[in-house]
CSV table of C-alpha atoms and ligand atoms in Angstrom, one decimal:
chain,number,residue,atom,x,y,z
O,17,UNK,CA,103.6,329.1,-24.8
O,18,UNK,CA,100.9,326.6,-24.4
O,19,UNK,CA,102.0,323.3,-22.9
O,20,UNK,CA,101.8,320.9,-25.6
O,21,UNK,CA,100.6,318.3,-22.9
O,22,UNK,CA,97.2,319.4,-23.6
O,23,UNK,CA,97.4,318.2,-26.9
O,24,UNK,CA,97.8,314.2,-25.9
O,25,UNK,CA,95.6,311.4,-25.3
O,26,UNK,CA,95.4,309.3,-22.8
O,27,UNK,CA,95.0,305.8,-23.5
O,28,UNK,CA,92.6,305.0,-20.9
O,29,UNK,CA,93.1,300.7,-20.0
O,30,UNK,CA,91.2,301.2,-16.3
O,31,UNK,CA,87.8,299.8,-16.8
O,32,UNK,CA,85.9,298.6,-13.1
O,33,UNK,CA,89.4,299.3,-11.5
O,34,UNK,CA,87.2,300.2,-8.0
O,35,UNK,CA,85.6,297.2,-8.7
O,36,UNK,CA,88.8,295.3,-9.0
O,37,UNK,CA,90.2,297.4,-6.2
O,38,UNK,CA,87.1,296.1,-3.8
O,39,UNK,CA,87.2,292.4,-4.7
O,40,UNK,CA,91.0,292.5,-4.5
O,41,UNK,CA,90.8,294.1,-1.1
O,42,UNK,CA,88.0,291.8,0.4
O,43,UNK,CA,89.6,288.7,-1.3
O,44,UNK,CA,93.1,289.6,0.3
O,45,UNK,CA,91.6,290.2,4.0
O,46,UNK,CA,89.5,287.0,4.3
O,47,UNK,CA,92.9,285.1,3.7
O,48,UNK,CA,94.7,283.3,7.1
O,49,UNK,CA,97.4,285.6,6.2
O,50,UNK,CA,95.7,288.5,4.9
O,51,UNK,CA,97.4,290.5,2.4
O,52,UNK,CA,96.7,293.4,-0.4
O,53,UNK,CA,98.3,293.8,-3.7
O,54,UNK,CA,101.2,296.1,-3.5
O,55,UNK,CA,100.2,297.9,-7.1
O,56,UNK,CA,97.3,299.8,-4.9
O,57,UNK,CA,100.1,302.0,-3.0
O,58,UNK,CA,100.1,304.0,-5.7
O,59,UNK,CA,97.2,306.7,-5.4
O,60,UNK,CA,98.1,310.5,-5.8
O,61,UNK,CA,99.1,310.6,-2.2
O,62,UNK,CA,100.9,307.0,-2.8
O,63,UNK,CA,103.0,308.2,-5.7
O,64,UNK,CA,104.1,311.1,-4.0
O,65,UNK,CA,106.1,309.4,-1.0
O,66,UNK,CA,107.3,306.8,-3.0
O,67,UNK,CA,109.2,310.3,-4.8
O,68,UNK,CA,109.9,310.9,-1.2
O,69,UNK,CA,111.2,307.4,-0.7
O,70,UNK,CA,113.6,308.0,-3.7
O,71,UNK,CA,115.3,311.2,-2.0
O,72,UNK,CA,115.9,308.8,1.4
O,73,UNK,CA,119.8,308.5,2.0
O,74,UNK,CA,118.2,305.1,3.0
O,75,UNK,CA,116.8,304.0,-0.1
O,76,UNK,CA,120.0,303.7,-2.0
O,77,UNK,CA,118.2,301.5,-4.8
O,78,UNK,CA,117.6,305.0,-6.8
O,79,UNK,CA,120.7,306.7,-6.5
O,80,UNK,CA,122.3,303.5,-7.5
O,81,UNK,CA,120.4,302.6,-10.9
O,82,UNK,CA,120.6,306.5,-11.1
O,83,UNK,CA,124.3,306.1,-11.1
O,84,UNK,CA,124.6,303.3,-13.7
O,85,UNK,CA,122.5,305.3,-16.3
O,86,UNK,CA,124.5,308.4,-15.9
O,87,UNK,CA,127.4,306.5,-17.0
O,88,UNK,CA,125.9,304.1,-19.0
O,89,UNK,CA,122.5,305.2,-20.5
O,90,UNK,CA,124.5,306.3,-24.2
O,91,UNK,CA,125.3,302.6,-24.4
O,92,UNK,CA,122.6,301.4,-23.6
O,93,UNK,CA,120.6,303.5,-26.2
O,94,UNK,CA,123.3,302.1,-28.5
O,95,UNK,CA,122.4,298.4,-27.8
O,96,UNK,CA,118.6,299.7,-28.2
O,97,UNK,CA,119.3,301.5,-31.7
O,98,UNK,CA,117.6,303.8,-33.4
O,99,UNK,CA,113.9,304.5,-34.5
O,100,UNK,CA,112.6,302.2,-31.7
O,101,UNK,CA,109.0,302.1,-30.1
O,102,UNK,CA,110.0,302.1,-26.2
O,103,UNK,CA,107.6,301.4,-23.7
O,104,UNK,CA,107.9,301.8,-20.3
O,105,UNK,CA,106.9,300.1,-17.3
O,106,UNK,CA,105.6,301.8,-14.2
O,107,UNK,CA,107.5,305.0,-15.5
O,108,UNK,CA,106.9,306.8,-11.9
O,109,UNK,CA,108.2,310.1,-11.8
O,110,UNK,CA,110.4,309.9,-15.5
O,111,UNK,CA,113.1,310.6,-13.8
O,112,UNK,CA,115.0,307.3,-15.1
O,113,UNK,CA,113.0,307.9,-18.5
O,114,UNK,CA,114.7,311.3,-19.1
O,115,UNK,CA,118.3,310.0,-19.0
O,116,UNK,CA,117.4,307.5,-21.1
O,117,UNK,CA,115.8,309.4,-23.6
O,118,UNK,CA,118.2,312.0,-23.8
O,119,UNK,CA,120.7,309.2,-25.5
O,120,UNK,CA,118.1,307.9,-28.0
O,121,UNK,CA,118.4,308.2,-31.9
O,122,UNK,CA,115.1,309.1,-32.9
O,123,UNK,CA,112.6,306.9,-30.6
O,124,UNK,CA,109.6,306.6,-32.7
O,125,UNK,CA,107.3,306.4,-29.8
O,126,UNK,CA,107.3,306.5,-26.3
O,127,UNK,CA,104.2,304.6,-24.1
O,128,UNK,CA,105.0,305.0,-20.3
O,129,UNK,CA,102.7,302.7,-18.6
O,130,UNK,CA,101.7,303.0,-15.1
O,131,UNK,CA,98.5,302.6,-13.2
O,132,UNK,CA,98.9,306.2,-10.7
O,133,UNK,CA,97.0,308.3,-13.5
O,134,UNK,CA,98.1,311.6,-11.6
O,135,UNK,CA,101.4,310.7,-11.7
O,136,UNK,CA,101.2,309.4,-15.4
O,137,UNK,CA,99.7,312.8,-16.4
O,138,UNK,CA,102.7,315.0,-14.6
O,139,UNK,CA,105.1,313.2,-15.6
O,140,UNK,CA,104.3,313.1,-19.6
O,141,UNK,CA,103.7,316.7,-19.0
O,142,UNK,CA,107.5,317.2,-17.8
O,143,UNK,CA,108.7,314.9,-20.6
O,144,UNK,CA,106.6,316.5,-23.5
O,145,UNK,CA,108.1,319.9,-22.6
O,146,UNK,CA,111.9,318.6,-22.6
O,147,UNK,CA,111.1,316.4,-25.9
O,148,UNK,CA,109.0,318.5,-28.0
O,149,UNK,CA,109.5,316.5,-30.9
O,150,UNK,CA,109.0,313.1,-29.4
O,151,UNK,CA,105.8,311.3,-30.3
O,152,UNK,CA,104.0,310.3,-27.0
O,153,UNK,CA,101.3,307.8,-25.8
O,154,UNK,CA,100.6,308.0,-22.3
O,155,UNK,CA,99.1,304.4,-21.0
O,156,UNK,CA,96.8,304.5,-17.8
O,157,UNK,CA,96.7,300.3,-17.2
O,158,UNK,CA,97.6,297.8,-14.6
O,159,UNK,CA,100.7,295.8,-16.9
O,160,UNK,CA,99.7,293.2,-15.2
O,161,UNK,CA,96.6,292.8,-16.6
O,162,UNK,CA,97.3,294.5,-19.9
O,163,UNK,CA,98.1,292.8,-23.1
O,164,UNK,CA,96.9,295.3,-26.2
O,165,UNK,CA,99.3,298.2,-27.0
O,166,UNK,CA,97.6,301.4,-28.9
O,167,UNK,CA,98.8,301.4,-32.4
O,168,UNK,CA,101.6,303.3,-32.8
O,169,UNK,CA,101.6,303.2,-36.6
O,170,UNK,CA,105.1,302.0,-36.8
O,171,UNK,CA,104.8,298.1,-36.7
O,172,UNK,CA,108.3,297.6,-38.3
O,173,UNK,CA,110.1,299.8,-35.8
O,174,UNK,CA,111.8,297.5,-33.0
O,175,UNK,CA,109.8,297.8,-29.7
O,176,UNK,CA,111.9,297.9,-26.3
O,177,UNK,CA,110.5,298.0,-22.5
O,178,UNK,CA,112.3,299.7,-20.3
O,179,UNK,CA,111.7,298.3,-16.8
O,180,UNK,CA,114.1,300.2,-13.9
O,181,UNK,CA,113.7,301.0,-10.4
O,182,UNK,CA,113.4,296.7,-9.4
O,183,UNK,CA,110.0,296.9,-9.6
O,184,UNK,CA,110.6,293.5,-11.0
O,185,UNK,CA,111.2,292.4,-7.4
O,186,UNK,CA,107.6,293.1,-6.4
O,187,UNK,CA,106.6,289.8,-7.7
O,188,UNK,CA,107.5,286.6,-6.7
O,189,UNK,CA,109.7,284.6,-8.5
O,190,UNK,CA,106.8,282.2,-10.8
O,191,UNK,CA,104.9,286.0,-11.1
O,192,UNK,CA,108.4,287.2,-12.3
O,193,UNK,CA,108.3,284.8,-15.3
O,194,UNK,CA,105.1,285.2,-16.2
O,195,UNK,CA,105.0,289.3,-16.5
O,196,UNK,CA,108.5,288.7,-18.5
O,197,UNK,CA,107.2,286.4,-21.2
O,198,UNK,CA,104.4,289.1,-20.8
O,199,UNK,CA,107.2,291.4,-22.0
O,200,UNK,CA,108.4,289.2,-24.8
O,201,UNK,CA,105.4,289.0,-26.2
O,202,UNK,CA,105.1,292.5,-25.9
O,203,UNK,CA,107.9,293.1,-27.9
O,204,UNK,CA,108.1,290.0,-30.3
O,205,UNK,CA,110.7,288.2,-32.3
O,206,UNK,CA,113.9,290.5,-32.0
O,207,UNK,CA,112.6,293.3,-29.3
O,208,UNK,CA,114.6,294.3,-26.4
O,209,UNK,CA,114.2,295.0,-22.6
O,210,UNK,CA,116.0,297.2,-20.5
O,211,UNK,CA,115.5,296.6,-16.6
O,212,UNK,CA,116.8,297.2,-13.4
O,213,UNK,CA,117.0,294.5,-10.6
O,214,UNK,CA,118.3,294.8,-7.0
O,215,UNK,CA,121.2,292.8,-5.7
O,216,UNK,CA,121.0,291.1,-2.7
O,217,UNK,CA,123.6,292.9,-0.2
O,218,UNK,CA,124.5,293.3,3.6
O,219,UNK,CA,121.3,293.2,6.1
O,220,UNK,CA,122.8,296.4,7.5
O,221,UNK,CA,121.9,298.4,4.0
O,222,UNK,CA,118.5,296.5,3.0
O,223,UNK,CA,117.3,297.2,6.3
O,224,UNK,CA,117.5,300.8,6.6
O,225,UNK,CA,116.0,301.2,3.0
O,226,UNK,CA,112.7,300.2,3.9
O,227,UNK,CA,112.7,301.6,7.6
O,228,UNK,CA,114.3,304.9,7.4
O,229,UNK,CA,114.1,307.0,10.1
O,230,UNK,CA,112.2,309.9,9.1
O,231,UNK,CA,109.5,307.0,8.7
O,232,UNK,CA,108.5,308.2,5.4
O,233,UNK,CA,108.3,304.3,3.9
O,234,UNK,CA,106.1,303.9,6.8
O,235,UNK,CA,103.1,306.7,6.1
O,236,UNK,CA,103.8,304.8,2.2
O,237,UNK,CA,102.3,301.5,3.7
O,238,UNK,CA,100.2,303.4,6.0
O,239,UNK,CA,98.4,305.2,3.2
O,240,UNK,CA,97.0,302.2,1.6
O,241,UNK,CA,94.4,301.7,4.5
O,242,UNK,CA,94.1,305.6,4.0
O,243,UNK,CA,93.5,304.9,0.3
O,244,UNK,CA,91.1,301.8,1.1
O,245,UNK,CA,89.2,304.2,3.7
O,246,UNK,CA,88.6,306.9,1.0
O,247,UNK,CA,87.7,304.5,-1.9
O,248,UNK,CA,86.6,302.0,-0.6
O,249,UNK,CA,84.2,302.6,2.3
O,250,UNK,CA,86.5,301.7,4.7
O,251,UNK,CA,87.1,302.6,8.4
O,252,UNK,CA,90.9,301.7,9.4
O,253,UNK,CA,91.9,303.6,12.0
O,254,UNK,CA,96.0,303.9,11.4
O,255,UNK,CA,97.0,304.9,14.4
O,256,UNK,CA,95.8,300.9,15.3
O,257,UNK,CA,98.4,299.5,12.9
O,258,UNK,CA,102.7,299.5,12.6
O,259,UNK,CA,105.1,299.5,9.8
O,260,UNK,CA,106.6,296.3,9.7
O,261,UNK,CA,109.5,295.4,7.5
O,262,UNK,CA,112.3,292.6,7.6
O,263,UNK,CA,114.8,291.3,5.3
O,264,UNK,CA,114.1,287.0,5.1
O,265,UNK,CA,117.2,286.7,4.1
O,266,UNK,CA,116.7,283.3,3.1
O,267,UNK,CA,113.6,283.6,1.4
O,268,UNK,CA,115.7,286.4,-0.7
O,269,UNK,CA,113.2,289.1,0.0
O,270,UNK,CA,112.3,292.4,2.5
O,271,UNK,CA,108.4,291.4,3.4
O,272,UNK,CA,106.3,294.5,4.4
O,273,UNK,CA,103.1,294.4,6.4
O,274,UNK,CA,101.4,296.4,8.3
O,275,UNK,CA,100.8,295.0,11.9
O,276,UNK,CA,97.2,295.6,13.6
O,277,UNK,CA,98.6,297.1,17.2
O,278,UNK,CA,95.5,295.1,19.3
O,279,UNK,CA,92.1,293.2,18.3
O,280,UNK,CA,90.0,294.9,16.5
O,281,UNK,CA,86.7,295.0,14.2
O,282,UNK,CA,87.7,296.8,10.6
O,283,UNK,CA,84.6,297.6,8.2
O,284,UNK,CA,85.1,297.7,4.4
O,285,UNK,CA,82.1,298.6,2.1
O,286,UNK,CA,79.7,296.7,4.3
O,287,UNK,CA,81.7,293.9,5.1
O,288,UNK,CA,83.3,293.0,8.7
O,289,UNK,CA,87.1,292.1,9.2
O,290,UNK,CA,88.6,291.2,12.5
O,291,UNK,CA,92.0,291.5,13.1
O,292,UNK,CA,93.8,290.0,16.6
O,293,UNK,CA,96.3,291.6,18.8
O,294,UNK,CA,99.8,291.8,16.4
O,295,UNK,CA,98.2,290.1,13.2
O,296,UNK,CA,99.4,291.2,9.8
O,297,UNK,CA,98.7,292.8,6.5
O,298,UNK,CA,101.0,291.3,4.5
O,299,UNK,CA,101.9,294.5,1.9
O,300,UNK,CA,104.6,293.8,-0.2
O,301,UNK,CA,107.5,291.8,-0.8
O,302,UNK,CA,110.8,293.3,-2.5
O,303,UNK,CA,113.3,290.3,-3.6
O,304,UNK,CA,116.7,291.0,-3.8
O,305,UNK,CA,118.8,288.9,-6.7
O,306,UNK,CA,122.4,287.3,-7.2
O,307,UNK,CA,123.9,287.7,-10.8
O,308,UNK,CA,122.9,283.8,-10.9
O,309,UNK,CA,119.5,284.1,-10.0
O,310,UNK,CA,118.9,286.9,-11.9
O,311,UNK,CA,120.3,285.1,-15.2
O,312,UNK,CA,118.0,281.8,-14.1
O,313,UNK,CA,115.1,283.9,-13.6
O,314,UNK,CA,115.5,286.0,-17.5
O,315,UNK,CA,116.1,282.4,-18.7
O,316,UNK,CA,113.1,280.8,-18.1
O,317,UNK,CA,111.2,283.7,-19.4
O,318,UNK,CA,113.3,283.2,-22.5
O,319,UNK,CA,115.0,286.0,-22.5
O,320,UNK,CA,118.6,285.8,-23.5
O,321,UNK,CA,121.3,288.5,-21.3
O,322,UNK,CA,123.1,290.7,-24.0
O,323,UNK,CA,124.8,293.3,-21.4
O,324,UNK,CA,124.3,294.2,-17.7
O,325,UNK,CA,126.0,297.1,-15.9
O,326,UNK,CA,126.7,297.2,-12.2
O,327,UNK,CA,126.7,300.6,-9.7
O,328,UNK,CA,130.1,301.2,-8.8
O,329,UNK,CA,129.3,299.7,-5.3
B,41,SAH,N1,110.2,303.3,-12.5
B,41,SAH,C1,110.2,304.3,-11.4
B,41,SAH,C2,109.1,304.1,-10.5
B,41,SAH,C3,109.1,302.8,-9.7
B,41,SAH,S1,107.8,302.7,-8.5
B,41,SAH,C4,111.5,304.2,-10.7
B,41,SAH,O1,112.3,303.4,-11.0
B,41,SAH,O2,111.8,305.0,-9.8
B,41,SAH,C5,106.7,301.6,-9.3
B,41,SAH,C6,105.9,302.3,-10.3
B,41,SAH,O3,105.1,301.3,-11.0
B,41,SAH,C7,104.9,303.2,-9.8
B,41,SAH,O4,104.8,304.4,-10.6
B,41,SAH,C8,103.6,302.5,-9.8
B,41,SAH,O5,102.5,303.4,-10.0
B,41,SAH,C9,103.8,301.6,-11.0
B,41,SAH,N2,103.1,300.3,-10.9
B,41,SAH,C10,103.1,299.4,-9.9
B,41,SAH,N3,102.4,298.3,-10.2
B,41,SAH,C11,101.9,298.5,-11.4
B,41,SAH,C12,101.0,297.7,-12.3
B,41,SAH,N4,100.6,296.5,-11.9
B,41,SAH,N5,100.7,298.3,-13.5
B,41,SAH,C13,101.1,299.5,-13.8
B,41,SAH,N6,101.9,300.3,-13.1
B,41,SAH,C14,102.3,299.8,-11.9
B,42,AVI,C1,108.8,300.1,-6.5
B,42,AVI,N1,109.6,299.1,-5.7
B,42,AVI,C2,110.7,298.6,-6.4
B,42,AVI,C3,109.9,299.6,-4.4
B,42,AVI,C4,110.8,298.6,-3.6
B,42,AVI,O1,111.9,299.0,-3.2
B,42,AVI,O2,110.4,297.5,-3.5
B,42,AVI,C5,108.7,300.0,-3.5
B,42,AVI,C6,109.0,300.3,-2.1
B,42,AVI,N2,108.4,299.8,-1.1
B,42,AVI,C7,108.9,300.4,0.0
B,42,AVI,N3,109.8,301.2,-0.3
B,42,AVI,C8,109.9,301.2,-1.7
């Protein structure tokens, strides 16, 4: 049978993205604390070990939300209703998507949105083979960035983002806000969003999660100088520069960098970086939430909670 995958469009939202890529890059290393956008992890090679960061017994954040959909995806789908447009952001792999589909009356539409167009492509392939009937848009875009939706041709059907995995806590707290009032206006009057955020717990299970021992999180942090050096001209050498990750705790967040291992001189399309014995790339941050802090946070982006579900942990 011929896959049906070959049959759907992309929608293509990735104009001057190495352009973006660059001035991001150069932008972020001429800062006193230099730093790169943690949405540029995810290349081929990128998206790959973060599906080898999900399988860590370390990184317990996918096994839990994993957890909570098998048991509750079917009421969640209730809550979501039938006929809806859902639209998902930074699908990944699809392996959340699946169990959520699976409970859905008659979705309408489905637009995964994610900017790792190799993954993107896979993944709608796996999905359009399991869900022959489902209508599907695949959506190649930064969601930052993004605002216009393809039409669907249903603009009476109620539209739904489905945000899991805590990706949510990849932004700070006033970026937070903003890409959820994003969302509701996504959505509009009356839509829904369905997403997953990781609760702040014990130091001695954060920390493992994002320095596991068969140091796969660390050739994921690694691989953005890899990524730069392919793209972008660039001449990192990474055996120069160490994984660093800590949970702050009080700032409510595990900060990743990537630590240069002595001085050094760094070119990146024709431009000169210096780094100094033990200074930082500052990679990503990944906040952890109370129930309180979560409810503040949905608040102010006017969101109001209908239902959350916890992991059995
Ligand atoms: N939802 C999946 C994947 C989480 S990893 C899960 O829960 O396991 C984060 C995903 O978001 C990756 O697929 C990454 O490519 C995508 N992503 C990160 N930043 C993005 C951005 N600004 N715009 C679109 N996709 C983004
Ligand atoms: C996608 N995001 C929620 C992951 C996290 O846990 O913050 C990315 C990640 N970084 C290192 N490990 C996983």
């Amino acid at each position: 049978m011929t896959p049906r995958t070959a049959a759907i469009p992309r929608h293509d939202v990735s104009i001057a993205w190495r352009r973006q890529f660059l001035r991001d890059v150069i932008d972020g290393l001429k800062r006193p604390q230099k730093q790169i956008p943690c949405k540029y992890f995810y290349d081929e090679i990128g998206s790959v070990l973060f599906d080898q960061i999900c399988e860590l017994d370390e990184y317990y954040l996918t096994r839990s939300e994993l957890e909570i959909l098998r048991v509750h995806a079917r009421e969640m789908a209730e809550l979501i209703g039938d006929d809806c447009v859902l639209i998902e952001f930074g699908s990944g792999s699809g392996l959340k998507t699946r169990l959520l589909l699976a409970e859905l009356r008659s979705p309408r539409v489905y637009l995964p949105i994610d900017v790792a167009r190799e993954h993107l492509e896979k993944s709608v392939r796996e999905l359009a083979n399991r869900f022959p009937s489902l209508h599907l848009i695949p959506v190649h875009a930064d969601f930052t960035a993004f605002l216009r939706l393809p039409d669907t041709g249903d603009p009476k059907a109620r539209r739904v983002v489905y945000f899991p995995g805590s990706t949510i806590g990849n932004f700070d707290p006033v970026a937070a806000v903003v890409l959820l009032r994003k969302i509701a206006d996504l959505v509009g009057p009356g839509g829904g969003l369905l997403i997953g955020f990781d609760l702040d717990k014990d130091e001695s299970i954060v920390w493992p999660a994002y320095n596991d021992r068969s140091g796969v999180t660390a050739a994921f942090n690694l691989n953005l100088l890899a990524r730069i050096n392919r793209e972008l001209a660039a001449t990192f050498d990474l055996a120069g520069f160490t994984h660093r990750a800590e949970y702050l705790r009080t700032l409510e967040r595990v900060e990743i960098h990537l630590v240069s291992d002595r001085a050094q001189v760094v070119r990146v399309a024709g431009r000169t970086i210096s780094f100094t014995a033990g200074e930082s790339i500052h990679t990503e941050d990944s906040y952890k939430y109370s129930l309180d802090s979560i409810g503040r946070l949905t608040a102010q982006a006017g969101w109001t909670l209908v239902r959350r579900w916890l992991d059995s942990r």
